GROMACS .gro file of C-alpha atoms in nm:
model
  352
    1MET     CA    1   0.000   0.000   0.000
    2TYR     CA    2   0.120   0.351  -0.068
    3PRO     CA    3  -0.053   0.660   0.070
    4SER     CA    4  -0.097   0.827  -0.267
    5CYS     CA    5  -0.322   0.533  -0.354
    6ALA     CA    6  -0.481   0.456  -0.020
    7SER     CA    7  -0.578   0.812   0.065
    8TYR     CA    8  -0.657   0.938  -0.286
    9SER     CA    9  -0.955   1.171  -0.317
   10THR     CA   10  -1.058   1.338  -0.640
   11PRO     CA   11  -0.923   1.695  -0.661
   12ALA     CA   12  -1.184   1.961  -0.729
   13LEU     CA   13  -1.042   2.049  -1.070
   14ALA     CA   14  -1.058   1.683  -1.175
   15ARG     CA   15  -1.430   1.687  -1.112
   16PHE     CA   16  -1.467   1.991  -1.338
   17LEU     CA   17  -1.265   1.810  -1.605
   18THR     CA   18  -1.477   1.494  -1.581
   19GLN     CA   19  -1.795   1.699  -1.613
   20ALA     CA   20  -1.654   1.894  -1.907
   21VAL     CA   21  -1.568   1.570  -2.091
   22GLU     CA   22  -1.914   1.426  -2.026
   23ASP     CA   23  -2.080   1.748  -2.145
   24GLU     CA   24  -1.879   1.736  -2.469
   25LEU     CA   25  -1.974   1.373  -2.524
   26SER     CA   26  -2.340   1.464  -2.481
   27VAL     CA   27  -2.306   1.728  -2.752
   28LEU     CA   28  -2.123   1.481  -2.977
   29SER     CA   29  -2.391   1.216  -2.926
   30GLU     CA   30  -2.665   1.458  -3.024
   31HIS     CA   31  -2.490   1.534  -3.354
   32THR     CA   32  -2.350   1.195  -3.454
   33ARG     CA   33  -2.552   0.920  -3.282
   34HIS     CA   34  -2.236   0.844  -3.090
   35SER     CA   35  -2.367   0.601  -2.828
   36GLN     CA   36  -2.181   0.480  -2.521
   37ARG     CA   37  -2.162   0.140  -2.687
   38ASN     CA   38  -1.977   0.291  -2.981
   39LEU     CA   39  -1.759   0.486  -2.740
   40ALA     CA   40  -1.667   0.170  -2.548
   41ARG     CA   41  -1.578  -0.001  -2.877
   42GLN     CA   42  -1.351   0.288  -2.976
   43VAL     CA   43  -1.188   0.288  -2.631
   44ARG     CA   44  -1.105  -0.082  -2.672
   45ALA     CA   45  -0.960  -0.014  -3.017
   46LEU     CA   46  -0.749   0.273  -2.884
   47SER     CA   47  -0.625   0.062  -2.596
   48GLU     CA   48  -0.516  -0.213  -2.832
   49ALA     CA   49  -0.351   0.036  -3.068
   50TYR     CA   50  -0.147   0.193  -2.788
   51ARG     CA   51  -0.035  -0.150  -2.663
   52SER     CA   52   0.076  -0.259  -3.010
   53GLY     CA   53   0.380  -0.030  -3.009
   54PRO     CA   54   0.515   0.217  -3.268
   55ARG     CA   55   0.289   0.316  -3.556
   56ASP     CA   56   0.335   0.472  -3.898
   57ARG     CA   57   0.019   0.684  -3.875
   58PRO     CA   58  -0.164   0.869  -3.595
   59ILE     CA   59  -0.411   0.672  -3.382
   60LEU     CA   60  -0.637   0.974  -3.332
   61ARG     CA   61  -0.776   1.083  -3.667
   62THR     CA   62  -1.142   1.176  -3.614
   63ARG     CA   63  -1.349   1.372  -3.366
   64GLN     CA   64  -1.487   1.040  -3.236
   65ASP     CA   65  -1.135   0.904  -3.183
   66VAL     CA   66  -1.042   1.212  -2.981
   67ALA     CA   67  -1.361   1.188  -2.773
   68ALA     CA   68  -1.283   0.827  -2.690
   69TYR     CA   69  -0.928   0.927  -2.598
   70ALA     CA   70  -1.058   1.199  -2.365
   71VAL     CA   71  -1.260   0.941  -2.171
   72TYR     CA   72  -0.995   0.670  -2.187
   73ARG     CA   73  -0.669   0.858  -2.115
   74MET     CA   74  -0.734   1.213  -1.991
   75PRO     CA   75  -0.813   1.108  -1.629
   76ALA     CA   76  -0.491   0.905  -1.601
   77THR     CA   77  -0.275   1.170  -1.770
   78TYR     CA   78  -0.420   1.439  -1.544
   79ALA     CA   79  -0.364   1.228  -1.228
   80ALA     CA   80  -0.011   1.125  -1.327
   81THR     CA   81   0.103   1.476  -1.418
   82ARG     CA   82  -0.059   1.623  -1.108
   83SER     CA   83   0.117   1.369  -0.886
   84VAL     CA   84   0.455   1.444  -1.045
   85LEU     CA   85   0.399   1.819  -1.012
   86LEU     CA   86   0.323   1.776  -0.643
   87ARG     CA   87   0.659   1.597  -0.611
   88THR     CA   88   0.815   1.888  -0.797
   89VAL     CA   89   0.672   2.140  -0.551
   90GLU     CA   90   0.827   1.935  -0.269
   91THR     CA   91   1.177   1.958  -0.413
   92VAL     CA   92   1.182   2.299  -0.584
   93PRO     CA   93   1.084   2.556  -0.320
   94ASP     CA   94   1.136   2.843  -0.566
   95LEU     CA   95   0.887   2.699  -0.814
   96ARG     CA   96   0.670   3.001  -0.897
   97PRO     CA   97   0.627   2.977  -1.275
   98HIS     CA   98   0.422   3.232  -1.465
   99THR     CA   99   0.435   3.060  -1.805
  100LEU     CA  100   0.353   2.700  -1.895
  101LEU     CA  101   0.446   2.520  -2.215
  102ASP     CA  102   0.275   2.182  -2.257
  103ILE     CA  103   0.436   2.000  -2.550
  104GLY     CA  104   0.223   1.731  -2.711
  105GLY     CA  105  -0.054   1.835  -2.474
  106GLY     CA  106  -0.341   1.730  -2.700
  107THR     CA  107  -0.669   1.774  -2.514
  108GLY     CA  108  -0.501   1.954  -2.224
  109ALA     CA  109  -0.486   1.707  -1.934
  110SER     CA  110  -0.144   1.832  -1.818
  111LEU     CA  111  -0.259   2.193  -1.849
  112TRP     CA  112  -0.546   2.121  -1.609
  113ALA     CA  113  -0.308   1.938  -1.373
  114ALA     CA  114  -0.058   2.225  -1.371
  115ALA     CA  115  -0.334   2.478  -1.302
  116ASP     CA  116  -0.447   2.263  -1.009
  117VAL     CA  117  -0.102   2.246  -0.847
  118VAL     CA  118   0.072   2.572  -0.941
  119ASP     CA  119  -0.131   2.880  -0.859
  120THR     CA  120   0.122   3.130  -0.995
  121LEU     CA  121   0.064   3.043  -1.362
  122ARG     CA  122  -0.059   3.332  -1.572
  123THR     CA  123  -0.027   3.210  -1.932
  124ALA     CA  124  -0.015   2.869  -2.099
  125VAL     CA  125   0.060   2.734  -2.446
  126VAL     CA  126  -0.040   2.383  -2.559
  127LEU     CA  127   0.140   2.243  -2.866
  128ASP     CA  128   0.020   1.938  -3.056
  129HIS     CA  129   0.003   1.817  -3.416
  130LEU     CA  130  -0.356   1.687  -3.388
  131ARG     CA  131  -0.606   1.957  -3.477
  132GLU     CA  132  -0.906   1.760  -3.346
  133ALA     CA  133  -0.736   1.709  -3.009
  134LEU     CA  134  -0.660   2.080  -2.978
  135THR     CA  135  -1.016   2.168  -3.077
  136LEU     CA  136  -1.160   1.944  -2.808
  137GLY     CA  137  -0.904   2.070  -2.557
  138ARG     CA  138  -1.009   2.429  -2.623
  139ARG     CA  139  -1.377   2.341  -2.574
  140LEU     CA  140  -1.304   2.158  -2.249
  141ALA     CA  141  -1.089   2.446  -2.125
  142ALA     CA  142  -1.377   2.688  -2.173
  143ARG     CA  143  -1.554   2.507  -1.886
  144CYS     CA  144  -1.261   2.531  -1.643
  145PRO     CA  145  -1.290   2.765  -1.342
  146ARG     CA  146  -0.919   2.864  -1.373
  147ALA     CA  147  -0.847   3.156  -1.604
  148VAL     CA  148  -0.506   3.020  -1.710
  149VAL     CA  149  -0.681   2.714  -1.857
  150ARG     CA  150  -0.968   2.906  -2.018
  151ASP     CA  151  -0.728   3.157  -2.177
  152ALA     CA  152  -0.463   2.908  -2.292
  153THR     CA  153  -0.321   2.928  -2.644
  154TRP     CA  154  -0.365   2.611  -2.850
  155CYS     CA  155  -0.110   2.572  -3.131
  156GLU     CA  156  -0.109   2.312  -3.406
  157GLN     CA  157   0.255   2.214  -3.459
  158THR     CA  158   0.421   1.895  -3.573
  159ILE     CA  159   0.703   1.783  -3.346
  160THR     CA  160   1.019   1.718  -3.545
  161SER     CA  161   1.393   1.718  -3.478
  162GLY     CA  162   1.391   2.087  -3.570
  163THR     CA  163   1.091   2.191  -3.360
  164ALA     CA  164   1.128   2.540  -3.214
  165VAL     CA  165   0.940   2.600  -2.891
  166PRO     CA  166   0.861   2.925  -2.706
  167ALA     CA  167   1.027   3.023  -2.378
  168ALA     CA  168   0.849   2.913  -2.059
  169ASP     CA  169   0.946   2.871  -1.697
  170LEU     CA  170   0.756   2.541  -1.665
  171VAL     CA  171   0.758   2.283  -1.947
  172THR     CA  172   0.553   1.961  -1.931
  173ILE     CA  173   0.585   1.667  -2.172
  174ALA     CA  174   0.353   1.383  -2.076
  175TYR     CA  175   0.317   1.054  -2.265
  176VAL     CA  176   0.477   1.199  -2.577
  177LEU     CA  177   0.830   1.054  -2.610
  178GLY     CA  178   0.700   0.709  -2.703
  179GLU     CA  179   0.539   0.858  -3.013
  180LEU     CA  180   0.872   0.989  -3.146
  181ASP     CA  181   1.184   0.842  -3.301
  182PRO     CA  182   1.504   0.862  -3.089
  183ARG     CA  183   1.652   1.156  -3.277
  184THR     CA  184   1.334   1.362  -3.241
  185ARG     CA  185   1.307   1.271  -2.872
  186GLN     CA  186   1.658   1.400  -2.804
  187ALA     CA  187   1.595   1.721  -2.999
  188LEU     CA  188   1.266   1.780  -2.817
  189VAL     CA  189   1.414   1.729  -2.470
  190THR     CA  190   1.702   1.962  -2.556
  191ALA     CA  191   1.453   2.219  -2.689
  192ALA     CA  192   1.253   2.192  -2.364
  193ALA     CA  193   1.567   2.263  -2.162
  194GLY     CA  194   1.635   2.557  -2.390
  195ALA     CA  195   1.282   2.689  -2.337
  196VAL     CA  196   1.332   2.720  -1.961
  197GLY     CA  197   1.676   2.868  -2.018
  198ALA     CA  198   1.525   3.131  -2.247
  199ALA     CA  199   1.269   3.223  -1.983
  200GLY     CA  200   1.537   3.439  -1.820
  201THR     CA  201   1.454   3.365  -1.457
  202GLY     CA  202   1.520   2.990  -1.482
  203GLY     CA  203   1.268   2.713  -1.496
  204THR     CA  204   1.172   2.349  -1.468
  205VAL     CA  205   1.110   2.062  -1.710
  206VAL     CA  206   0.873   1.778  -1.616
  207LEU     CA  207   0.869   1.457  -1.823
  208VAL     CA  208   0.614   1.179  -1.767
  209GLU     CA  209   0.605   0.840  -1.940
  210PRO     CA  210   0.430   0.506  -1.875
  211GLY     CA  211   0.580   0.315  -1.585
  212THR     CA  212   0.703   0.031  -1.804
  213PRO     CA  213   1.057  -0.084  -1.886
  214ARG     CA  214   1.037   0.096  -2.221
  215GLY     CA  215   0.891   0.410  -2.065
  216PHE     CA  216   1.167   0.409  -1.803
  217GLN     CA  217   1.433   0.373  -2.072
  218ARG     CA  218   1.297   0.679  -2.250
  219ILE     CA  219   1.307   0.869  -1.920
  220LEU     CA  220   1.668   0.758  -1.864
  221ASP     CA  221   1.767   0.885  -2.208
  222ALA     CA  222   1.586   1.215  -2.149
  223ARG     CA  223   1.750   1.248  -1.807
  224ARG     CA  224   2.092   1.226  -1.970
  225HIS     CA  225   2.006   1.498  -2.223
  226LEU     CA  226   1.866   1.726  -1.952
  227VAL     CA  227   2.188   1.697  -1.752
  228ALA     CA  228   2.391   1.765  -2.068
  229ALA     CA  229   2.182   2.078  -2.122
  230GLY     CA  230   2.291   2.207  -1.781
  231LEU     CA  231   1.982   2.133  -1.572
  232ARG     CA  232   1.985   1.963  -1.233
  233ILE     CA  233   1.785   1.646  -1.173
  234VAL     CA  234   1.570   1.684  -0.861
  235ALA     CA  235   1.305   1.410  -0.875
  236PRO     CA  236   1.258   1.126  -0.839
  237CYS     CA  237   1.637   1.088  -0.829
  238PRO     CA  238   1.828   1.214  -0.524
  239HIS     CA  239   2.133   1.279  -0.747
  240ASP     CA  240   2.248   1.358  -1.102
  241GLY     CA  241   2.470   1.051  -1.129
  242THR     CA  242   2.415   0.717  -1.300
  243CYS     CA  243   2.081   0.560  -1.212
  244PRO     CA  244   2.148   0.238  -1.017
  245LEU     CA  245   1.840   0.079  -1.173
  246SER     CA  246   1.980   0.131  -1.524
  247ARG     CA  247   2.224  -0.156  -1.476
  248GLY     CA  248   1.976  -0.436  -1.410
  249ASP     CA  249   1.638  -0.575  -1.506
  250ASP     CA  250   1.443  -0.347  -1.272
  251TRP     CA  251   1.298  -0.008  -1.358
  252CYS     CA  252   1.200   0.303  -1.164
  253HIS     CA  253   0.829   0.380  -1.149
  254VAL     CA  254   0.560   0.482  -0.903
  255GLY     CA  255   0.189   0.419  -0.869
  256VAL     CA  256  -0.080   0.686  -0.893
  257ARG     CA  257  -0.437   0.603  -0.798
  258LEU     CA  258  -0.728   0.783  -0.960
  259ASP     CA  259  -1.102   0.766  -0.921
  260ARG     CA  260  -1.309   0.633  -1.209
  261SER     CA  261  -1.628   0.814  -1.301
  262ALA     CA  262  -1.936   0.609  -1.384
  263LEU     CA  263  -1.878   0.678  -1.755
  264HIS     CA  264  -1.512   0.575  -1.726
  265ARG     CA  265  -1.614   0.243  -1.569
  266ARG     CA  266  -1.874   0.177  -1.838
  267VAL     CA  267  -1.653   0.247  -2.140
  268LYS     CA  268  -1.361   0.049  -1.992
  269ASP     CA  269  -1.593  -0.236  -1.892
  270GLY     CA  270  -1.471  -0.222  -1.533
  271SER     CA  271  -1.642  -0.245  -1.196
  272ARG     CA  272  -1.382  -0.091  -0.963
  273GLY     CA  273  -1.423   0.271  -0.862
  274PHE     CA  274  -1.052   0.340  -0.912
  275GLU     CA  275  -0.752   0.241  -1.120
  276ASP     CA  276  -0.377   0.256  -1.063
  277GLU     CA  277  -0.157   0.427  -1.320
  278LYS     CA  278   0.211   0.328  -1.323
  279VAL     CA  279   0.440   0.619  -1.405
  280SER     CA  280   0.808   0.683  -1.479
  281TYR     CA  281   0.914   1.046  -1.466
  282VAL     CA  282   1.198   1.293  -1.429
  283VAL     CA  283   1.207   1.654  -1.311
  284ALA     CA  284   1.499   1.884  -1.398
  285THR     CA  285   1.543   2.248  -1.302
  286SER     CA  286   1.777   2.545  -1.307
  287LEU     CA  287   1.618   2.682  -0.988
  288ARG     CA  288   1.729   2.635  -0.629
  289ALA     CA  289   1.619   2.289  -0.523
  290SER     CA  290   1.622   2.051  -0.226
  291PRO     CA  291   1.625   1.697  -0.363
  292ALA     CA  292   1.547   1.417  -0.122
  293ARG     CA  293   1.842   1.242   0.041
  294ALA     CA  294   1.670   0.918  -0.055
  295ARG     CA  295   1.345   0.810  -0.215
  296VAL     CA  296   1.131   0.500  -0.162
  297VAL     CA  297   1.147   0.303  -0.488
  298ARG     CA  298   0.911   0.018  -0.400
  299ARG     CA  299   0.619  -0.037  -0.167
  300PRO     CA  300   0.732  -0.029   0.198
  301ARG     CA  301   0.712  -0.366   0.374
  302PRO     CA  302   0.546  -0.334   0.716
  303ARG     CA  303   0.581  -0.611   0.974
  304LYS     CA  304   0.498  -0.624   1.340
  305GLY     CA  305   0.699  -0.343   1.497
  306LEU     CA  306   0.910  -0.288   1.183
  307VAL     CA  307   0.888  -0.111   0.847
  308THR     CA  308   1.139  -0.186   0.570
  309LEU     CA  309   1.189   0.087   0.312
  310PRO     CA  310   1.357   0.007  -0.026
  311LEU     CA  311   1.551   0.324  -0.107
  312CYS     CA  312   1.744   0.492  -0.385
  313THR     CA  313   1.994   0.710  -0.199
  314ARG     CA  314   2.213   1.006  -0.282
  315ASP     CA  315   2.537   0.845  -0.164
  316ASP     CA  316   2.486   0.468  -0.134
  317GLY     CA  317   2.281   0.371  -0.439
  318LEU     CA  318   2.007   0.118  -0.378
  319ARG     CA  319   1.970  -0.005  -0.024
  320GLU     CA  320   1.706  -0.097   0.232
  321THR     CA  321   1.655   0.055   0.573
  322THR     CA  322   1.447  -0.102   0.848
  323VAL     CA  323   1.282   0.125   1.103
  324SER     CA  324   1.192  -0.023   1.439
  325LYS     CA  325   0.907   0.070   1.666
  326ARG     CA  326   1.170   0.143   1.931
  327ASP     CA  327   1.246   0.464   1.740
  328SER     CA  328   0.893   0.595   1.783
  329SER     CA  329   0.913   0.916   1.578
  330SER     CA  330   1.092   0.755   1.281
  331TYR     CA  331   0.859   0.454   1.302
  332ARG     CA  332   0.550   0.674   1.279
  333ALA     CA  333   0.704   0.854   0.981
  334ALA     CA  334   0.793   0.524   0.813
  335ARG     CA  335   0.439   0.392   0.856
  336ASP     CA  336   0.308   0.704   0.681
  337THR     CA  337   0.568   0.691   0.403
  338GLY     CA  338   0.466   0.543   0.070
  339TRP     CA  339   0.602   0.433  -0.262
  340GLY     CA  340   0.772   0.728  -0.431
  341ASP     CA  341   0.797   0.940  -0.116
  342PRO     CA  342   1.120   1.104   0.003
  343TRP     CA  343   1.303   0.964   0.305
  344PRO     CA  344   1.332   1.112   0.557
  345PRO     CA  345   0.999   1.283   0.488
  346SER     CA  346   1.027   1.638   0.364
  347PRO     CA  347   0.826   1.911   0.536
  348SER     CA  348   0.512   2.026   0.360
  349PRO     CA  349   0.607   2.296   0.109
  350SER     CA  350   0.483   2.649   0.148
  351ARG     CA  351   0.229   2.739  -0.119
  352GLY     CA  352   0.210   3.110  -0.043
   0.00000   0.00000   0.00000
């Protein structure tokens, strides 16, 4: 068990997003006879297409495809990006961005997540090559209570090895790298680092990928390019050095739990009121930061009077520490510490 799963409650902005998606689907159904049965069939087709690996043409080609995607993937993308941004706030106390650049942002899930976590944002730009996704994203954003989401700029732009991106002091790239060839990935990550450098006051890059071996490998590659571009890695890693998990068969990922709406359960043919999204990510910044001395890389193992924490540490690589009930304060902290959390626990960040 990890607290981010066990204690998850739907953030207020997520409820607005869910309602906005359902309202758009109602409009679509009125115009195209797009029933929930058809939607569920398209969701299954999308799921299979994403699992099948690299493709030579876009999966999302029609308004109906994009609507199915919004139901199928927006909740998980929002929850994953929001969780990573909360980790970012923990480790970058000077994180007060005014400008957001969401590359490959499609329907805007990461934009909504950033607006939920970072209250200093004033402007946002969403780049994507799919016109239908941007169109739906703009319509959903119009229903958001946050001005930075409603007033976002939505730009149709194909991501290539020569893609130029505007300056921003927060850049998010969520579930995008797997859609690109290696050369374009490297160029995009380097361009993202350049975007925060061009912001003048420094900035932060947040990359999110599926928590799979392949997703982790893409994050490792991106991590290397971010360091080469002069940024400092601050999460989840407690250091900028070689990842100890890169030398074996294991991979670094965390779990994020999200609530499923009634519509989400129906179109995914599921009965549970939640699902767990596995995520690999990296956060790099040019700002002052306080990375964790160690981070919990697997679920803690509680036993009677003991808690064992599998850690990735700043100085000793991978190791385990066992906290005994005899050390009452550390034991209480260990019992409340979950997968992906820093160790020792960091104080709650100021959000003033």
